[in-house]
Short mmCIF file of C-alpha atoms and ligand atoms in Angstrom, two decimals:
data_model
loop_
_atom_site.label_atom_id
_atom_site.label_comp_id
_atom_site.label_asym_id
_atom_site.label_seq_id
_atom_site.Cartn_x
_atom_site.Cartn_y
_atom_site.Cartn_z
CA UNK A 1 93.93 76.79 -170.25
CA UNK A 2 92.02 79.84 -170.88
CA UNK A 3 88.98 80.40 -169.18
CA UNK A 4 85.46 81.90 -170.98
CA UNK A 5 83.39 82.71 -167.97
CA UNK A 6 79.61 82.73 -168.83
CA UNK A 7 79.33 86.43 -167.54
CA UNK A 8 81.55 89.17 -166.29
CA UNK A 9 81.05 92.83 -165.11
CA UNK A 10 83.06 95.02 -167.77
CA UNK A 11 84.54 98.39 -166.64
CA UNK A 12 87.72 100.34 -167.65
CA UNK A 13 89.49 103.55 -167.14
CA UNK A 14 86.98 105.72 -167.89
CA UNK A 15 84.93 103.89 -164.44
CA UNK A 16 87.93 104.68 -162.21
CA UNK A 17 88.77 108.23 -163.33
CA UNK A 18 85.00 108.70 -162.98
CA UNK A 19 85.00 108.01 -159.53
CA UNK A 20 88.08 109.66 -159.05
CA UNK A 21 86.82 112.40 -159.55
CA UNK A 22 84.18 112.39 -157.75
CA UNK A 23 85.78 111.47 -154.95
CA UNK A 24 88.06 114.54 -154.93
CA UNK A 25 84.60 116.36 -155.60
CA UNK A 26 83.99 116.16 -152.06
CA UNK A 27 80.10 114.45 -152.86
CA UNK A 28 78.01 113.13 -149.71
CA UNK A 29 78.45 109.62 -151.34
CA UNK A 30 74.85 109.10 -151.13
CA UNK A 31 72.54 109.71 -154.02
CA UNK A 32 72.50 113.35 -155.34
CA UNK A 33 73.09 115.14 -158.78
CA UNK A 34 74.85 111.83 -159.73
CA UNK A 35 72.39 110.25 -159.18
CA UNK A 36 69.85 112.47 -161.48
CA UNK A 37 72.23 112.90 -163.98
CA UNK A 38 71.93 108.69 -164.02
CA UNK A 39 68.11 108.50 -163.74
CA UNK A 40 67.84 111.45 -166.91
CA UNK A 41 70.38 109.47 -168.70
CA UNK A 42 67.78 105.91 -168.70
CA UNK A 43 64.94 108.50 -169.02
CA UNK A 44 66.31 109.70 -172.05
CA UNK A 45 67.62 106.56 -173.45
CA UNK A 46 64.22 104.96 -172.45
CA UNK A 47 61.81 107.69 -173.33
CA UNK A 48 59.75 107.17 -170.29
CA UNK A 49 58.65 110.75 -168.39
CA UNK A 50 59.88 109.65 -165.44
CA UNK A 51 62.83 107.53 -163.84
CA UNK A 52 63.48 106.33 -160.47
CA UNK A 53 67.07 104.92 -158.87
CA UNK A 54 66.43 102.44 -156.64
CA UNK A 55 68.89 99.88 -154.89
CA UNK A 56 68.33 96.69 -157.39
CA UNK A 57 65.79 95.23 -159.54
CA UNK A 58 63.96 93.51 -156.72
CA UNK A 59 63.41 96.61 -154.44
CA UNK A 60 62.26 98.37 -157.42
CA UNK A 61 59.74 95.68 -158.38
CA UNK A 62 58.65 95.57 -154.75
CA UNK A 63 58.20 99.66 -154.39
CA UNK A 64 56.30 99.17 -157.57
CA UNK A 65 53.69 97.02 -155.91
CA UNK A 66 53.58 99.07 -152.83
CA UNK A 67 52.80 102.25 -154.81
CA UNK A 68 50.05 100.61 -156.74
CA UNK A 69 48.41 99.53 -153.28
CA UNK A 70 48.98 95.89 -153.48
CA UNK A 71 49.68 94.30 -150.26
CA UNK A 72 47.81 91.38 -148.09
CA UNK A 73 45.19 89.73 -149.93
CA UNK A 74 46.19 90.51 -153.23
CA UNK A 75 47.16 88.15 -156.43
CA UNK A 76 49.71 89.37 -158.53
CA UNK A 77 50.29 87.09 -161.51
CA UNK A 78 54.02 86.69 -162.68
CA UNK A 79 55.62 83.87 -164.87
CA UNK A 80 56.92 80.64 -163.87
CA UNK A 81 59.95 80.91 -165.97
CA UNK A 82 62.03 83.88 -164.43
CA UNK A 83 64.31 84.85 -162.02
CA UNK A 84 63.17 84.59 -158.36
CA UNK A 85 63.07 87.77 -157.55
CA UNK A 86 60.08 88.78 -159.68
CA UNK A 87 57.61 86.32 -157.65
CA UNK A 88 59.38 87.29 -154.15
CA UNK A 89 58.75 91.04 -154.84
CA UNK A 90 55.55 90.12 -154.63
CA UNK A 91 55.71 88.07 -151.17
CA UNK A 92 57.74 90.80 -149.95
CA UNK A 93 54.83 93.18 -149.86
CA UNK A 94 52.64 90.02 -148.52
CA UNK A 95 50.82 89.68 -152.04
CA UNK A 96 50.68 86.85 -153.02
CA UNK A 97 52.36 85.32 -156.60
CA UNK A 98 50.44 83.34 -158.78
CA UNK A 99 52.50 81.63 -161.52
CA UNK A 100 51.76 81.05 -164.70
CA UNK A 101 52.83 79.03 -167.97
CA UNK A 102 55.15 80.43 -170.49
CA UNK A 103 54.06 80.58 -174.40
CA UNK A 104 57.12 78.86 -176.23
CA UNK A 105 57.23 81.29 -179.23
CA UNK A 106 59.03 84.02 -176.46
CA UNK A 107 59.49 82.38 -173.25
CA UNK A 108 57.19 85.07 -171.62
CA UNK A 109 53.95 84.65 -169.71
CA UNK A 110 50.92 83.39 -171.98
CA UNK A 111 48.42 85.61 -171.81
CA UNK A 112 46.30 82.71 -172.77
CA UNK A 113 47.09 80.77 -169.11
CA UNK A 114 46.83 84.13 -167.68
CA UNK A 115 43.04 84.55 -168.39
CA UNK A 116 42.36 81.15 -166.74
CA UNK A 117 44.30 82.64 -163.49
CA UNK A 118 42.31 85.74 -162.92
CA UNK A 119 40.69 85.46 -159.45
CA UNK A 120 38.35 88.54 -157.67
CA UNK A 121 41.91 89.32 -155.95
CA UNK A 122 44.58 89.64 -159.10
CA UNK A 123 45.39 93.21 -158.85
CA UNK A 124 48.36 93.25 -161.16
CA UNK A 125 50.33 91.57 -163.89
CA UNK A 126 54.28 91.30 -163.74
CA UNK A 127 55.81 90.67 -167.70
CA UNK A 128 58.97 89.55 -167.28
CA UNK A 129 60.74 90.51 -171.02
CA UNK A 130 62.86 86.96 -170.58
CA UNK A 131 66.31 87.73 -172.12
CA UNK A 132 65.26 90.78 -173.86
CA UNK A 133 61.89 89.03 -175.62
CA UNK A 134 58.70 90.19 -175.56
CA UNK A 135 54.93 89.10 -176.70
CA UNK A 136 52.86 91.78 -178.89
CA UNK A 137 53.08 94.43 -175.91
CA UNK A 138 49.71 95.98 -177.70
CA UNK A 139 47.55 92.70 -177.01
CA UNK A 140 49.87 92.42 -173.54
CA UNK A 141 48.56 96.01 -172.41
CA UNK A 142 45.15 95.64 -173.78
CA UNK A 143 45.16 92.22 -171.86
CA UNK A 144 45.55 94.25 -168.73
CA UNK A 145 43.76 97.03 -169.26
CA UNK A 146 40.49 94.82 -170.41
CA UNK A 147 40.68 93.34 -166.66
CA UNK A 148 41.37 96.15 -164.61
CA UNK A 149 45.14 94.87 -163.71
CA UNK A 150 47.84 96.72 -163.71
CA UNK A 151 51.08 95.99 -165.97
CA UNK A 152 54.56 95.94 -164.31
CA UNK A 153 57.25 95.13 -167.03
CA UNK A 154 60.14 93.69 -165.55
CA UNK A 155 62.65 94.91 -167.81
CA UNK A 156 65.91 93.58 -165.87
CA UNK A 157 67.03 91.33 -169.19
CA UNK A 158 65.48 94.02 -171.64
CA UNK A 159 68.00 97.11 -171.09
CA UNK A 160 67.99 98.21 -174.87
CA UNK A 161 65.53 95.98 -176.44
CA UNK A 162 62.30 97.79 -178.21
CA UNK A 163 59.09 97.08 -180.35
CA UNK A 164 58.16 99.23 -182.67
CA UNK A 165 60.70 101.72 -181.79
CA UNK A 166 59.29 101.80 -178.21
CA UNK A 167 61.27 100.78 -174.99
CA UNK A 168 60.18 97.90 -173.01
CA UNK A 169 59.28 98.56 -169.63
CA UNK A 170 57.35 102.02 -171.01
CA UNK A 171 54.46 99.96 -171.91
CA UNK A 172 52.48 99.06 -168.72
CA UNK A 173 52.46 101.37 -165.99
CA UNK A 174 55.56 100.74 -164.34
CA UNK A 175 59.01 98.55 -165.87
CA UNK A 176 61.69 97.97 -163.67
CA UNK A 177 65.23 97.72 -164.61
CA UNK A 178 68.61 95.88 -162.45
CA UNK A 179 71.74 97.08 -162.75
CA UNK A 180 73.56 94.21 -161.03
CA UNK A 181 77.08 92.93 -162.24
CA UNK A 182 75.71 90.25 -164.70
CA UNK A 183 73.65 92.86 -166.65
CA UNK A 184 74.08 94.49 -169.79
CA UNK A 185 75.10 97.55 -167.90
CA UNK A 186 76.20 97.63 -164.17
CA UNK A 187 76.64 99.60 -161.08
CA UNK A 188 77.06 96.98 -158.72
CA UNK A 189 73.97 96.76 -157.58
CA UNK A 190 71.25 99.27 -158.55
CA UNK A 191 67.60 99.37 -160.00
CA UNK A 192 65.59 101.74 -161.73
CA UNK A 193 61.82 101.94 -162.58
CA UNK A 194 60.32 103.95 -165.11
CA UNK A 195 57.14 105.52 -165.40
CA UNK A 196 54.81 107.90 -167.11
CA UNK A 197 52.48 108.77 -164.39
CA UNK A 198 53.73 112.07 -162.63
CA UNK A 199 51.43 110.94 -159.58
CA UNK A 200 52.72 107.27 -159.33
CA UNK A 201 56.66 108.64 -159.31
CA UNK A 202 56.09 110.71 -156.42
CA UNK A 203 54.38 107.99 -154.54
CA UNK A 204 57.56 106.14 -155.17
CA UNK A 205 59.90 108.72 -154.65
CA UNK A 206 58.13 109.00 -151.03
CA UNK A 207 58.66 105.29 -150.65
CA UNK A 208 62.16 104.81 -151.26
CA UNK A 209 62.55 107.94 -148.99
CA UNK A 210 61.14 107.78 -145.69
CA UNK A 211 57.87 108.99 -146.96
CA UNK A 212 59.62 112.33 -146.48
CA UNK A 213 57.47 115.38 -148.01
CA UNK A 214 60.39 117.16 -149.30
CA UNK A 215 64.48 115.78 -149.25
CA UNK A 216 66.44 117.08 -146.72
CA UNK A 217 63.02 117.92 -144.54
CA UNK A 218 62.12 115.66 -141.64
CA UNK A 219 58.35 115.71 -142.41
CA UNK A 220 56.38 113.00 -143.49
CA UNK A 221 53.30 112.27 -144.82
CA UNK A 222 53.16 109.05 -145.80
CA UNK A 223 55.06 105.83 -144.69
CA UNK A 224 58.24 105.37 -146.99
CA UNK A 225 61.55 103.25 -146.23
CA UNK A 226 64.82 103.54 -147.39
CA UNK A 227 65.57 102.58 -150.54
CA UNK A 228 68.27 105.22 -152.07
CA UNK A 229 71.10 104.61 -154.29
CA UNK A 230 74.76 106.51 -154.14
CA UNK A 231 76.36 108.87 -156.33
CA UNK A 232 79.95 106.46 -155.42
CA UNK A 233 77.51 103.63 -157.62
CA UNK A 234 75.65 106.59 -160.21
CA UNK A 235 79.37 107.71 -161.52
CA UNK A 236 79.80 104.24 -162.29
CA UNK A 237 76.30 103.87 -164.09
CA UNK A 238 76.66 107.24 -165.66
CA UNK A 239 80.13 105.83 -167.57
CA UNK A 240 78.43 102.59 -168.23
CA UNK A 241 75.08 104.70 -169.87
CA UNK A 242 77.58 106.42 -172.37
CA UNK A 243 78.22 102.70 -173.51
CA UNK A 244 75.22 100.90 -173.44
CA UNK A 245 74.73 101.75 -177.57
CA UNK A 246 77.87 99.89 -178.52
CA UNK A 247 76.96 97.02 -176.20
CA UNK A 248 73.62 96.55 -177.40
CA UNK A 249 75.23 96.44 -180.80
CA UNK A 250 77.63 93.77 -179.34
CA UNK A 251 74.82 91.15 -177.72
CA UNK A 252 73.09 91.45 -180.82
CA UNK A 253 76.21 90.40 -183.07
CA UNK A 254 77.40 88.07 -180.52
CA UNK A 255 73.92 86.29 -180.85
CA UNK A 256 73.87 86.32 -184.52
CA UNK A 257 77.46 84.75 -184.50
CA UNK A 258 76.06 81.93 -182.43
CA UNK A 259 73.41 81.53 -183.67
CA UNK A 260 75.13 80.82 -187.10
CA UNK A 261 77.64 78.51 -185.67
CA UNK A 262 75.03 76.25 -184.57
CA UNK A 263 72.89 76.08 -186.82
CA UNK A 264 71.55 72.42 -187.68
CA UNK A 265 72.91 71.13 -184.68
CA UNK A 266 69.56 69.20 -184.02
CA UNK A 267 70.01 68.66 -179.95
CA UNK A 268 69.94 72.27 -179.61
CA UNK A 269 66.92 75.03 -180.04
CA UNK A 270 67.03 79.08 -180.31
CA UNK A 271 64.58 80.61 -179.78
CA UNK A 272 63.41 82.71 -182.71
CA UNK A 273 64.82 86.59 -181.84
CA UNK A 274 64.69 89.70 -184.13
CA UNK A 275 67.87 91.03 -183.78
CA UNK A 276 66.68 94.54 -184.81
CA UNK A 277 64.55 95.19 -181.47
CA UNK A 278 66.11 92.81 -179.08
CA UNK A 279 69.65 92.96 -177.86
CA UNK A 280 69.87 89.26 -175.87
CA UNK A 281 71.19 90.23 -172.59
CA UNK A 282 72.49 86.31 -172.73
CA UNK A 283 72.78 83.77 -174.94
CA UNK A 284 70.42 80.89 -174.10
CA UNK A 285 70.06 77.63 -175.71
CA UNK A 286 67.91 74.97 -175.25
CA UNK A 287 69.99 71.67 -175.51
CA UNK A 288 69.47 67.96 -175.06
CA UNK A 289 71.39 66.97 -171.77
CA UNK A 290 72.32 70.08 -170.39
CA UNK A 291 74.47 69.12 -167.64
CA UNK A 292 76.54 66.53 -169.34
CA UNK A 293 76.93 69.41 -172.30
CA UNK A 294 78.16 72.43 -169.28
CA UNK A 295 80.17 69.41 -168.17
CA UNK A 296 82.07 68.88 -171.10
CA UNK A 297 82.47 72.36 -171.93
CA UNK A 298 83.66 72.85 -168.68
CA UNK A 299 86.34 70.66 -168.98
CA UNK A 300 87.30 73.03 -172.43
CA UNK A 301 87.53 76.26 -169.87
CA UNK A 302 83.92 76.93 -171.20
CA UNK A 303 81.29 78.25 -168.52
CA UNK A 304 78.06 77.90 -168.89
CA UNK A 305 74.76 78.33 -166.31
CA UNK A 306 71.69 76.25 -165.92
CA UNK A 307 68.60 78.80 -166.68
CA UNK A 308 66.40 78.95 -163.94
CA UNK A 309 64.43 76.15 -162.53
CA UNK A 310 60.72 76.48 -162.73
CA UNK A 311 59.41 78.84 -159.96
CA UNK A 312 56.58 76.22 -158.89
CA UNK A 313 59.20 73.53 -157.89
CA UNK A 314 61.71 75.67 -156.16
CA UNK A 315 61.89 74.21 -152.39
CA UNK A 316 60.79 77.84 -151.47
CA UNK A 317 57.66 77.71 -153.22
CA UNK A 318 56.61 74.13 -153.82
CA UNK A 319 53.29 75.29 -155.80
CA UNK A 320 51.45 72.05 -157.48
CA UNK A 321 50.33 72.62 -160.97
CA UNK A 322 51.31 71.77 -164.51
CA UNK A 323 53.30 74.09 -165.98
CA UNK A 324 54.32 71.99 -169.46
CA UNK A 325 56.06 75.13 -171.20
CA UNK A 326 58.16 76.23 -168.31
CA UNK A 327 59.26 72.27 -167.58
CA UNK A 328 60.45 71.46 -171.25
CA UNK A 329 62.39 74.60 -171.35
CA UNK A 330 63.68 74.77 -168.05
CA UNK A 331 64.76 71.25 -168.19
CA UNK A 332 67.13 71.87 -171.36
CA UNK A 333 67.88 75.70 -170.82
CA UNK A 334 71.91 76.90 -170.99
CA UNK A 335 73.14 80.39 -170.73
CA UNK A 336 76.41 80.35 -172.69
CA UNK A 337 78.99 82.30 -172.30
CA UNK A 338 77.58 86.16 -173.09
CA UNK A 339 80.36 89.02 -171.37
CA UNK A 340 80.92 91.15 -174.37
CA UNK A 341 84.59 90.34 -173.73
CA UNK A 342 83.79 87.09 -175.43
CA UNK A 343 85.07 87.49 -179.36
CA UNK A 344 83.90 85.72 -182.46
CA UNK A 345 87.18 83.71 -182.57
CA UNK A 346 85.83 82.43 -178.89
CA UNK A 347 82.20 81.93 -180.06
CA UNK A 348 83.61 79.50 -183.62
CA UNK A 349 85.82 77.54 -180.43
CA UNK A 350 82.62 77.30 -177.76
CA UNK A 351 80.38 76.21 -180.78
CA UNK A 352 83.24 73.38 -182.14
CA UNK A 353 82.96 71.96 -178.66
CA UNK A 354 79.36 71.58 -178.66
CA UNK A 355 78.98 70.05 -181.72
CA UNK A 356 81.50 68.11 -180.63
CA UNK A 357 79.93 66.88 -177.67
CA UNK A 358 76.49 66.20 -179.04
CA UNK A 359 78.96 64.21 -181.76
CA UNK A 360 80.64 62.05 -179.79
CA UNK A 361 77.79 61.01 -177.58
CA UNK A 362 76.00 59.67 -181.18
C1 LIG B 1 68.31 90.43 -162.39
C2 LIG B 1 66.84 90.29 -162.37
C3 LIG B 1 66.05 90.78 -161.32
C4 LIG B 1 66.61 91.24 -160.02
O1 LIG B 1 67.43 92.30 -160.05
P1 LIG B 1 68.44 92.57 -158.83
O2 LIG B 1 68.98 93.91 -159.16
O3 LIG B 1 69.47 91.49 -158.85
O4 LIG B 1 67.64 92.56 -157.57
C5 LIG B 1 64.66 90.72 -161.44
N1 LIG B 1 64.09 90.18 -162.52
C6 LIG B 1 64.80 89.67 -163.53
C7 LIG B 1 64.08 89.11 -164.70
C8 LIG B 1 66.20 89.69 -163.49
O5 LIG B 1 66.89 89.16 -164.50
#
């Protein structure tokens, strides 16, 4: 039987002769001009001034924080609907998360529950762009700026996806990128943020390297960690940058093509996504019975993954509250299978057996 998995990293030749060669180059390993070359090559793609290489999407998310001054005592509001790592960035710097509702129309945080979240302590805002998605960034960054909070984009699922010709993750202050193997592009692991302000990237730059005043120079004037990437990962990134365009093209197809196969199959919802700014890093469907559907596709070779439970009832966070956007969507949510390996002939075959299921079951 063949197998569809629901993700897989893609890399070819052009990878292993990359690092080939850079191994023969006789490189420190650690990050250096491969490194730069990677950052300019999101910079540029991006258009944001500046761009940091960081060690994944969480570390960069957390060094964002850090370099804003938020810390102990401090509210940073993120979205109930997302990965964990955007709320435990947050803990990690010993802020504190406060979750809030999702609006339907994008699956991102309503600015609408926002407003009714804002303490004395909320420092800052983290908009997650969930699966490439975004609100109207100009009432988003107006939201922010009205309040005094700064705007983090978390940009992990929004690697090629714009509004109004501008990147996410250049709109607030900060966006943060991952670059881990399920992601449009990969190195691995790896992170990036991107910024505008030349003073806030070399705060972070001192962060992510011992706080040192100058590389290569042990002296310090600030506290910083160790958060550096490695030109063995950056040759990889670099190969993967040259094909990001044709892979954005790809997720965007891929969507359309199942988004046509399904259409008026009434257990299942889309979410409404112009395919001209957003490339959907996966292909997420809302579907009555989720698990028996994964089940059955299973069975067909099909993989599928639950989308994320809601942050409030995750055993690590156990937050009360009603959070009725996040809970309907959460309870039917479905990545299907979304490597770029998988071809239209795949998509027709994954879509018969869901109509099938939701068929049968009648
Ligand atoms: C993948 C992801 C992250 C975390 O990135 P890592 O590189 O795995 O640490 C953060 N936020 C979102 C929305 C993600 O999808």
């Amino acid at each position: 039987m063949k197998i569809i998995p629901q993700m897989e990293p893609v890399y070819g030749d052009e990878e292993r002769l990359a690092m080939d060669a850079y191994l023969r180059s006789g490189g420190w390993l650690t990050e250096h001009k491969e490194t730069a070359r990677f950052a300019e090559m999101l910079s540029e793609y991006t258009g944001a001034l500046h761009c940091l290489i960081t060690n994944n999407g969480t570390v960069s998310l957390t060094l964002a924080l850090l370099a804003l001054g938020i810390g102990p005592g401090d509210e940073v509001m993120v979205p109930n609907f997302t990965m964990i790592a955007t709320p435990n960035a947050v803990k990690m710097t010993g802020a504190t998360p406060v979750l809030v509702d999702v609006e339907s129309k994008t699956l991102c945080l309503s600015l609408e529950r926002a407003a009714e979240k804002i303490t004395s302590r909320t420092k800052a805002m983290i908009y997650v762009a969930f699966n490439g998605r975004a609100g109207d960034m100009k009432q988003v960054t107006d939201f922010a700026e009205k309040r005094g909070l700064f705007l983090i984009e978390d940009a992990a699922q929004a690697l090629g996806a714009r509004q109004n010709g501008r990147h996410l993750g250049t709109f607030g202050k900060v966006g943060s990128f991952s670059f881990s193997s399920p992601k449009i592009i990969t190195t691995g692991q790896g992170g990036a943020l991107v910024t505008s302000d030349p003073v806030l990237f070399e705060r972070l730059k001192k962060l992510k390297d011992f706080g040192r005043t100058q590389g290569g120079l042990d002296t310090h004037d600030a506290i910083g960690y160790n958060f550096k990437f490695t030109d063995l990962q950056a040759v990889i990134g670099i190969e993967q940058m040259k094909r990001l365009p044709e892979r954005v093209a790809r997720k965007k197809a891929m969507f359309e093509a199942y988004r046509k196969s399904l259409a008026g199959v009434a257990q299942i919802e889309i979410v409404a996504t112009d395919l001209n700014d957003v490339p959907p890093w996966f292909v997420d469907i809302y579907a009555e019975d989720p698990d028996g559907l994964a089940a059955a596709l299973k069975a067909k070779g099909i993989h599928t993954r639950r989308i994320y439970p809601p942050i409030h009832s995750q055993q690590a966070y156990q937050v009360a509250g009603h959070f009725p956007v996040t809970e309907s969507y959460a309870a039917r949510g479905l990545w299907l299978p979304s490597s770029i390996r998988v071809t239209d002939e795949d998509i027709a075959f994954i879509a018969g057996a869901i109509k099938n299921f939701y068929a049968e079951r009648k």
